[in-house]
Tab-separated table of C-alpha atoms in Angstrom:
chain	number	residue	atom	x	y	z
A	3	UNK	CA	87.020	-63.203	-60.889
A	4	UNK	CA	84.620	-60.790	-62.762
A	5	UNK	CA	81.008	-61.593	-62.104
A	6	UNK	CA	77.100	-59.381	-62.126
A	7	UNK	CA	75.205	-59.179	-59.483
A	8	UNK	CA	71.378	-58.272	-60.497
A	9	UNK	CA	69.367	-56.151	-57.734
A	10	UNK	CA	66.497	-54.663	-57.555
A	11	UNK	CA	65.444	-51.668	-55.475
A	12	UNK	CA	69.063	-50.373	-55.078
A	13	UNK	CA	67.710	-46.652	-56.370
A	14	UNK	CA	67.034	-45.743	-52.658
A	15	UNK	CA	66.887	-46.231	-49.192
A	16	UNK	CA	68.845	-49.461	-47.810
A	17	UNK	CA	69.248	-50.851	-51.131
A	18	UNK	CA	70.927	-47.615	-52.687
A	19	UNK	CA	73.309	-47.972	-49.193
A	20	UNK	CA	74.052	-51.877	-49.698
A	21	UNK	CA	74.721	-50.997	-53.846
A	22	UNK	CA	77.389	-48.879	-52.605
A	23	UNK	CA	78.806	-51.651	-50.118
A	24	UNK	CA	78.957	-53.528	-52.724
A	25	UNK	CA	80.823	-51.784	-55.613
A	26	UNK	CA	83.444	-50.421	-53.165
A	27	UNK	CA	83.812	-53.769	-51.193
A	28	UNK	CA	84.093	-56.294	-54.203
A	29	UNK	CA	85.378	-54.232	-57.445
A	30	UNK	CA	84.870	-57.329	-59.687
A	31	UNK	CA	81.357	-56.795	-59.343
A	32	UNK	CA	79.291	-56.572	-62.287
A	33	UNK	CA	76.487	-54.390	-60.781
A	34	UNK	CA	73.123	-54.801	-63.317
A	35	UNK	CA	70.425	-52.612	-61.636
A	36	UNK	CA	66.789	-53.588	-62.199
A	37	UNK	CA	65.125	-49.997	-62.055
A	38	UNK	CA	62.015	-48.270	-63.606
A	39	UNK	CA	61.938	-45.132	-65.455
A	40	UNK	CA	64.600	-42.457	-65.024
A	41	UNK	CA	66.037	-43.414	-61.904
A	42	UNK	CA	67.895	-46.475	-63.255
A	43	UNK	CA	69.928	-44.207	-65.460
A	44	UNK	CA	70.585	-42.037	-63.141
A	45	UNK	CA	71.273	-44.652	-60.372
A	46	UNK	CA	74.144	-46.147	-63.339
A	47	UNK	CA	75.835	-42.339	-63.274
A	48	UNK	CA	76.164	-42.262	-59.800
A	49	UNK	CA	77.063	-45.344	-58.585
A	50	UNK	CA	79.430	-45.786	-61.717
A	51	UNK	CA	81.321	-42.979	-60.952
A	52	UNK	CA	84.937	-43.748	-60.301
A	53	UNK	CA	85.036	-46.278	-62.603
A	54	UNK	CA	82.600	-48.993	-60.894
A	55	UNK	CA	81.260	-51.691	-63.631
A	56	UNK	CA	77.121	-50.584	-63.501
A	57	UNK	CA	74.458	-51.128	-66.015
A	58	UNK	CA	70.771	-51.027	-65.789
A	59	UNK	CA	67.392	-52.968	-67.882
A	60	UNK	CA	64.556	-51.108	-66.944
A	61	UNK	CA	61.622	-52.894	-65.419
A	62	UNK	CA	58.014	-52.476	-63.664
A	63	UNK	CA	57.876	-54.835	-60.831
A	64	UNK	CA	54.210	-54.466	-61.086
A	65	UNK	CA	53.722	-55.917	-64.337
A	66	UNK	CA	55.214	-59.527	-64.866
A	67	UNK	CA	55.492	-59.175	-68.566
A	68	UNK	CA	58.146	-56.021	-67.778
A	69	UNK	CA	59.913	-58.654	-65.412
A	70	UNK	CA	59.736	-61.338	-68.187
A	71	UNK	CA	61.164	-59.008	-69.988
A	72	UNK	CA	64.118	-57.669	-67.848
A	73	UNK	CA	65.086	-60.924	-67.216
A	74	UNK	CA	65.284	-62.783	-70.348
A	75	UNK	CA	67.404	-59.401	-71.971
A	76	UNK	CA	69.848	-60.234	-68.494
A	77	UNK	CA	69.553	-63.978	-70.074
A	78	UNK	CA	70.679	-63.121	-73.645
A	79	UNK	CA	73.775	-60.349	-72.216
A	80	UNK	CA	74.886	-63.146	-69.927
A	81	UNK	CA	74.541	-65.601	-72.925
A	82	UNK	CA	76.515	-63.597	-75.758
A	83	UNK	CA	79.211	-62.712	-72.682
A	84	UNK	CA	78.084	-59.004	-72.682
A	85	UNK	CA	78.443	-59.626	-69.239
A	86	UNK	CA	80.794	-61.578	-66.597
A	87	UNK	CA	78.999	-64.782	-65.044
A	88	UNK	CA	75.897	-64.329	-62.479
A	89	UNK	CA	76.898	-64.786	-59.160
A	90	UNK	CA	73.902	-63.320	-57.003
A	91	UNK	CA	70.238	-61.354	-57.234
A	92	UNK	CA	69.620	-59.485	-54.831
A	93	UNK	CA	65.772	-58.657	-54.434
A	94	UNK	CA	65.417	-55.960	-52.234
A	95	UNK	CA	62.237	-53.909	-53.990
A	96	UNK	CA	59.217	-53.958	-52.458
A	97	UNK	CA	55.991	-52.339	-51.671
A	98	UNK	CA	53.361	-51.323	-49.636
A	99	UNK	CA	49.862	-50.383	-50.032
A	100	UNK	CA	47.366	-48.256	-48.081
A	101	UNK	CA	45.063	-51.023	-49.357
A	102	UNK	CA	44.818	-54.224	-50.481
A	103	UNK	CA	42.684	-53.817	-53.803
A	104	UNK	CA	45.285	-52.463	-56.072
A	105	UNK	CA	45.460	-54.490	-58.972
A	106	UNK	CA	48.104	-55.123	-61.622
A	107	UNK	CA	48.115	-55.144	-65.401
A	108	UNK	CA	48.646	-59.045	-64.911
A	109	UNK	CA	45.037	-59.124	-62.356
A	110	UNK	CA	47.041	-60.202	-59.170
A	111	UNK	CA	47.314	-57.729	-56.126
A	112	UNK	CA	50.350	-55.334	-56.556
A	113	UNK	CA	51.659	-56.058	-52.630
A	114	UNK	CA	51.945	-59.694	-53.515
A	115	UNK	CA	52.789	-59.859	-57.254
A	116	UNK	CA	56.010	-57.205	-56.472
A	117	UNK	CA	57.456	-58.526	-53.279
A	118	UNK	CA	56.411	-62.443	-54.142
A	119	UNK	CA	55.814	-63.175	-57.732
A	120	UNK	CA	58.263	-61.023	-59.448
A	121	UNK	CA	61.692	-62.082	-57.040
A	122	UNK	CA	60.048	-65.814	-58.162
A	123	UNK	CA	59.900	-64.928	-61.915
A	124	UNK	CA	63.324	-63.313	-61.691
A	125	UNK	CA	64.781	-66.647	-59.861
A	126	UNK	CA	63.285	-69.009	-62.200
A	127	UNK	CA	64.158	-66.768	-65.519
A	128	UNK	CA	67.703	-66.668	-64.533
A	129	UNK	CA	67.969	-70.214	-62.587
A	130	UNK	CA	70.180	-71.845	-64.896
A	131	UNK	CA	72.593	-68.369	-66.042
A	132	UNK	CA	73.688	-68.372	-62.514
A	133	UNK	CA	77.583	-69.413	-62.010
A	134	UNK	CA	77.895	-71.574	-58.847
A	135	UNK	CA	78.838	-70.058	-55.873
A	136	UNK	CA	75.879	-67.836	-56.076
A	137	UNK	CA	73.885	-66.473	-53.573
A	138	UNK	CA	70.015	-65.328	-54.058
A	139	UNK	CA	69.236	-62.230	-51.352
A	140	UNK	CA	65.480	-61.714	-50.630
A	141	UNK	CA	64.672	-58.759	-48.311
A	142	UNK	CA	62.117	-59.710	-45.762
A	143	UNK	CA	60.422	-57.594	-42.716
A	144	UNK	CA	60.129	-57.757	-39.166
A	145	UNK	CA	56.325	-57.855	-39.879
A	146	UNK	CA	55.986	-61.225	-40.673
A	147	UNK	CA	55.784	-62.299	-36.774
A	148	UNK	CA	52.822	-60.444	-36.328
A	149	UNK	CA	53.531	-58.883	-32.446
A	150	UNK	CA	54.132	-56.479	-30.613
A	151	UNK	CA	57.738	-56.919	-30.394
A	152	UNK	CA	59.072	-57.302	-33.556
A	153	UNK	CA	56.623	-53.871	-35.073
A	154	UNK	CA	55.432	-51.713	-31.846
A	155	UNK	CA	51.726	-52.815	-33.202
A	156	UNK	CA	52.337	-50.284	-36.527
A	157	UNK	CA	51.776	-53.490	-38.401
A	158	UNK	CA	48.872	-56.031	-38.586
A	159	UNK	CA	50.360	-59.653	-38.891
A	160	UNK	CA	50.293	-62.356	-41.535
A	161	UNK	CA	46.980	-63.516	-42.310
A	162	UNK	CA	48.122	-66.187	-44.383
A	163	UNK	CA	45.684	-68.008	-46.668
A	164	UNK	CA	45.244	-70.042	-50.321
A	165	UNK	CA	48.290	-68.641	-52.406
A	166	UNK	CA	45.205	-67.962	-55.089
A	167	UNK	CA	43.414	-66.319	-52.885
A	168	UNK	CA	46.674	-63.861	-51.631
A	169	UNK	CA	47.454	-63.361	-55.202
A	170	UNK	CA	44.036	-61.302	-55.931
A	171	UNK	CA	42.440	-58.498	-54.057
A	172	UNK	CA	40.142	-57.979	-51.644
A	173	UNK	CA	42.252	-61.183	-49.403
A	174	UNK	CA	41.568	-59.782	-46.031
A	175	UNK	CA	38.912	-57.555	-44.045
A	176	UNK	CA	38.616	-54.207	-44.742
A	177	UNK	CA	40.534	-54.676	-47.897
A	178	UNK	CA	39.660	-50.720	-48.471
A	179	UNK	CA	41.459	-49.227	-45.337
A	180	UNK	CA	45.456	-49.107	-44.637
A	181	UNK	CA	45.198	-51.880	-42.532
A	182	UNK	CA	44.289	-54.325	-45.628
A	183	UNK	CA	46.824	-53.155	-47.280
A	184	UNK	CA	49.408	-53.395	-44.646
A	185	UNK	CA	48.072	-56.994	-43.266
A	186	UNK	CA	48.776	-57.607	-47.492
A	187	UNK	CA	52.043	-56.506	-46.936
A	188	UNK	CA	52.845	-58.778	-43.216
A	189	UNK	CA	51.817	-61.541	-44.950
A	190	UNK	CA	53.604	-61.026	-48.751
A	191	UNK	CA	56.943	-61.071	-46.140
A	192	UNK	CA	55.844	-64.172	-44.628
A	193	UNK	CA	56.169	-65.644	-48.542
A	194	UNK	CA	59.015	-64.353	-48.752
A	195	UNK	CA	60.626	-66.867	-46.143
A	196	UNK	CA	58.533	-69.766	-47.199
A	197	UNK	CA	59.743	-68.967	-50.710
A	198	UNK	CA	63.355	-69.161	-49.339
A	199	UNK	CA	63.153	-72.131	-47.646
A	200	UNK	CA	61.698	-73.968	-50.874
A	201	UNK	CA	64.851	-72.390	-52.568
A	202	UNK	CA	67.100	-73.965	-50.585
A	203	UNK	CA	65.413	-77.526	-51.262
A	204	UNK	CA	64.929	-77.349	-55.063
A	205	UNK	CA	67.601	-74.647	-56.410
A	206	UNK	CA	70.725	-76.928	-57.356
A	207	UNK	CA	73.786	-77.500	-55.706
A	208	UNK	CA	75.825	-74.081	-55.073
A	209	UNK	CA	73.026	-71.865	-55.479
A	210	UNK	CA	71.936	-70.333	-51.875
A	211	UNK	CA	68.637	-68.579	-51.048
A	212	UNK	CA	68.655	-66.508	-47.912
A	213	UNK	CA	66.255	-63.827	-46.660
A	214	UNK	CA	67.404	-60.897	-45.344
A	215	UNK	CA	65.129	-59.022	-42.621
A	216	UNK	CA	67.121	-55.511	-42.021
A	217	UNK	CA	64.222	-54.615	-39.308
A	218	UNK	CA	62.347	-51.454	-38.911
A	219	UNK	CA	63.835	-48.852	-41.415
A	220	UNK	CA	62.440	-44.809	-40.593
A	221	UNK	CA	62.863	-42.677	-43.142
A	222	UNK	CA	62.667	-45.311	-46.389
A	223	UNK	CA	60.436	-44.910	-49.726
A	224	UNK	CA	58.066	-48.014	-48.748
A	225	UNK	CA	55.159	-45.544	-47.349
A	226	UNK	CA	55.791	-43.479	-50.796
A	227	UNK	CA	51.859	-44.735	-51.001
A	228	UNK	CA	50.393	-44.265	-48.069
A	229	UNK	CA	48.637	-40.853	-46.930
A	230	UNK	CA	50.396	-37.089	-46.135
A	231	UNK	CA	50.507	-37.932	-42.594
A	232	UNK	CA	51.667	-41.488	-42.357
A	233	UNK	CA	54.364	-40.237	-45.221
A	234	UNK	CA	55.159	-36.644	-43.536
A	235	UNK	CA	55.861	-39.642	-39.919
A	236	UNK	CA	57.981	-41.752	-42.087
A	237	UNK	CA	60.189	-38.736	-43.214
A	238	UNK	CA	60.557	-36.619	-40.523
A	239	UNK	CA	59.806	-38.080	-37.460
A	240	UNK	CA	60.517	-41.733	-37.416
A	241	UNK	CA	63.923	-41.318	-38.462
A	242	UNK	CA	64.176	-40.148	-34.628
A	243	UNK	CA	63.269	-43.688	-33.392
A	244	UNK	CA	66.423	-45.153	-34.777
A	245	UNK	CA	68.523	-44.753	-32.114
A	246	UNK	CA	65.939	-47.244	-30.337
A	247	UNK	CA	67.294	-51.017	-29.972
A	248	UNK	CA	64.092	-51.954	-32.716
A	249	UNK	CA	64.999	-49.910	-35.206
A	250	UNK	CA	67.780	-49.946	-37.905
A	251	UNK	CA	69.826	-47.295	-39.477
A	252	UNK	CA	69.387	-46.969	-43.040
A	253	UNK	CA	73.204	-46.609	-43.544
A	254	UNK	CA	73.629	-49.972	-41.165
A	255	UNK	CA	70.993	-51.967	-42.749
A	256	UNK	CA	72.460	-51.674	-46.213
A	257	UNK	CA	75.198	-52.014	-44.805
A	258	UNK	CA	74.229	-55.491	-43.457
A	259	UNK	CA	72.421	-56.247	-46.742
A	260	UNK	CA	75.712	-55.973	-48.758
A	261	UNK	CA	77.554	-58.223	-46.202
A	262	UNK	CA	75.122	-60.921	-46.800
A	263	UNK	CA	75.106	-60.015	-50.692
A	264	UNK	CA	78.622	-60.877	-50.128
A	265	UNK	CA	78.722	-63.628	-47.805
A	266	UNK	CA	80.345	-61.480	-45.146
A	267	UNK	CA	77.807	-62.770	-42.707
A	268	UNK	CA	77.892	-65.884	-43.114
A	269	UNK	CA	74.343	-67.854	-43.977
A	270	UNK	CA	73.454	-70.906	-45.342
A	271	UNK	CA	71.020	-71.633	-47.687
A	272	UNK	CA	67.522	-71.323	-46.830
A	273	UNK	CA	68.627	-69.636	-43.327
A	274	UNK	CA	66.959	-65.965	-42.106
A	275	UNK	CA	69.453	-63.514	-41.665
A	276	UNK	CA	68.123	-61.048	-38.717
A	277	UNK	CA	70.214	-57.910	-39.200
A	278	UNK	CA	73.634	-58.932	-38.753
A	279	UNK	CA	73.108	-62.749	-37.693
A	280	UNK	CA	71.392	-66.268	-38.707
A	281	UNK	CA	68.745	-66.305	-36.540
A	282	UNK	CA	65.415	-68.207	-36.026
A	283	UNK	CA	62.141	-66.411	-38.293
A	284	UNK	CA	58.632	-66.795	-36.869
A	285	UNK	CA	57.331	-70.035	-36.312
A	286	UNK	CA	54.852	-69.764	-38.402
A	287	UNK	CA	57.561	-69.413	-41.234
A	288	UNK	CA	58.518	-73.235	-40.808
A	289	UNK	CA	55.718	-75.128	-42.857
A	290	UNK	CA	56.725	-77.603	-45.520
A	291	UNK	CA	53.387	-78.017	-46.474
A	292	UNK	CA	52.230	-74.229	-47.153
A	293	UNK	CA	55.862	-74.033	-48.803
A	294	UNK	CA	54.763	-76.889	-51.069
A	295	UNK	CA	51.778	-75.171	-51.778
A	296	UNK	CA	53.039	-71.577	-52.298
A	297	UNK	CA	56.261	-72.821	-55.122
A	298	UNK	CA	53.348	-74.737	-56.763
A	299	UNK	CA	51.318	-71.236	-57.119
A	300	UNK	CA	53.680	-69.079	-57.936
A	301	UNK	CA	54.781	-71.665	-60.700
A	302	UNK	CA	51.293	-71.732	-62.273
A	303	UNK	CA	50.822	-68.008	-61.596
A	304	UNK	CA	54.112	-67.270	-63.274
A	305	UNK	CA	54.126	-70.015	-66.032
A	306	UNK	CA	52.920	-67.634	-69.120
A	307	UNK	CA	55.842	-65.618	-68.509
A	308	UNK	CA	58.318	-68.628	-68.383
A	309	UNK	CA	57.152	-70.248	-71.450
A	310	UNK	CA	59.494	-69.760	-74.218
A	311	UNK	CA	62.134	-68.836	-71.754
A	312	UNK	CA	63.485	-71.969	-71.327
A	313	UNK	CA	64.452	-71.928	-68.097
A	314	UNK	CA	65.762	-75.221	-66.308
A	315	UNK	CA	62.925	-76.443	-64.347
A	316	UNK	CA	63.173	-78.218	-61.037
A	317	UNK	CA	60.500	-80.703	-59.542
């Protein structure tokens, strides 16, 4: 059966890897890439070639109204059956800052409205289009445990606070320096997960919500930010470390990202998918009460972009 899959971030890196998993693997897919300026067009031409089904809405991740925007156009194609029934999203954009004072046009820190806010808007915009089995894929990080493990110490961890205070700038020490900015980004992938988990209580019956962490990924866009140094590392030398057993591949982690895009691995709703397997997130993930607190945030924080939008809405 025919049926779209929205993603985001499948221009590059992992995502750009798991897009083509996807199209070759399942060619019923539907594949609607969420993608800002040129490169969505150009992402349509190539992974369209040989006759896959792609299309692309533009959108700013860092601006909620573009998000409102990209989803409520998906809304009215899905609606007027411009295109086959919505079966997943796949939110795999995300970003890091050398700081944590960069602000969007909206007035909420870019680290958390991009990798939190707008996968929320995009879920709750497109909540009741979806066609049940579905399947909602958030990429998460390694990060979010916060030790040496799990990020070789290249990584403050979570520093987790009021959602209203993570939402605006200047949440942590040394908000200025790359460590704010990264400690922004730790703790934006802790969100993620509580997010997930929240999914899997309220979203309704067929609609599954699993994080995806694909680990430490050398030689990805996410440092596209961050100084000529700590950029010139990503590229060229990090790449080297992924032959080490905690590092990932970028052809194997979008690999693994399309197989749980497709329910290859199998996950149930509200689980943490740890490269290729369910497996146990940080404990600090597992709190019903800052879950509680974070869906009611990002519900007020997103509601001017809802209204009008009509959207089911779930209690």
């Amino acid at each position: 059966m025919q049926h779209t899959i929205v993603m985001t971030g499948a221009s590059r890196g992992i995502g750009r890897v798991a897009a083509e998993h996807i199209l070759r693997r399942s060619p019923d897919v539907h594949l609607l890439v969420v993608a800002r300026g040129p490169s969505g067009a150009r992402s349509v031409a190539e992974l369209g070639a040989g006759g896959h089904a792609v299309s692309h809405v533009p959108a700013d991740l860092g601006s909620l109204e573009s998000v409102r925007s990209a989803a409520t156009g998906i809304r009215g194609r899905l609606e007027r059956g411009e295109l086959p029934p919505l079966r997943g999203f796949v939110g795999n954009a995300g970003v890091q800052y050398t700081n944590a004072l960069t602000e969007t046009p909206d007035g909420f820190e870019a680290t958390f409205a991009v990798n939190v806010l707008a996968n929320h808007l995009f879920v709750r915009l497109l909540q009741d289009r979806f066609t049940a089995p579905a399947r909602i894929v958030i990429t998460a990080s390694d990060t979010h445990f916060g030790d040496f493990k799990h990020n070789m110490g290249m990584v403050p961890g979570p520093s987790w606070k009021s959602p209203d205070v993570l939402a605006r700038t200047g949440a942590f020490p040394g908000p200025g320096t790359a460590a704010g900015g990264r400690t922004a980004y730790s703790t934006s992938k802790l969100a993620v997960i509580h997010l997930v988990h929240e999914y899997a209580r309220r979203l309704p019956a067929g609609i599954d919500a699993v994080a995806y962490n694909p680990g430490f990924v050398p030689g990805t866009g996410l440092a596209r930010d961050a100084g000529p140094l700590t950029r010139f590392a990503m590229r060229c030398v990090l790449p080297m470390t992924a032959l080490k057993p905690f590092a990932t591949g970028r052809r194997a982690a979008g690999r693994r990202l399309a197989d749980v895009v497709l329910g290859t691995t199998r996950a149930p709703s509200g689980s943490y998918v740890d490269r290729d397997r369910v497996d146990r997130s940080s404990r600090e993930s597992y709190d019903k009460r800052r879950e509680g607190e974070l869906w009611e945030a990002a519900e007020r924080l997103t509601a001017a972009y809802t209204a009008g939008a009509d959207p089911s809405r779930t209690t």
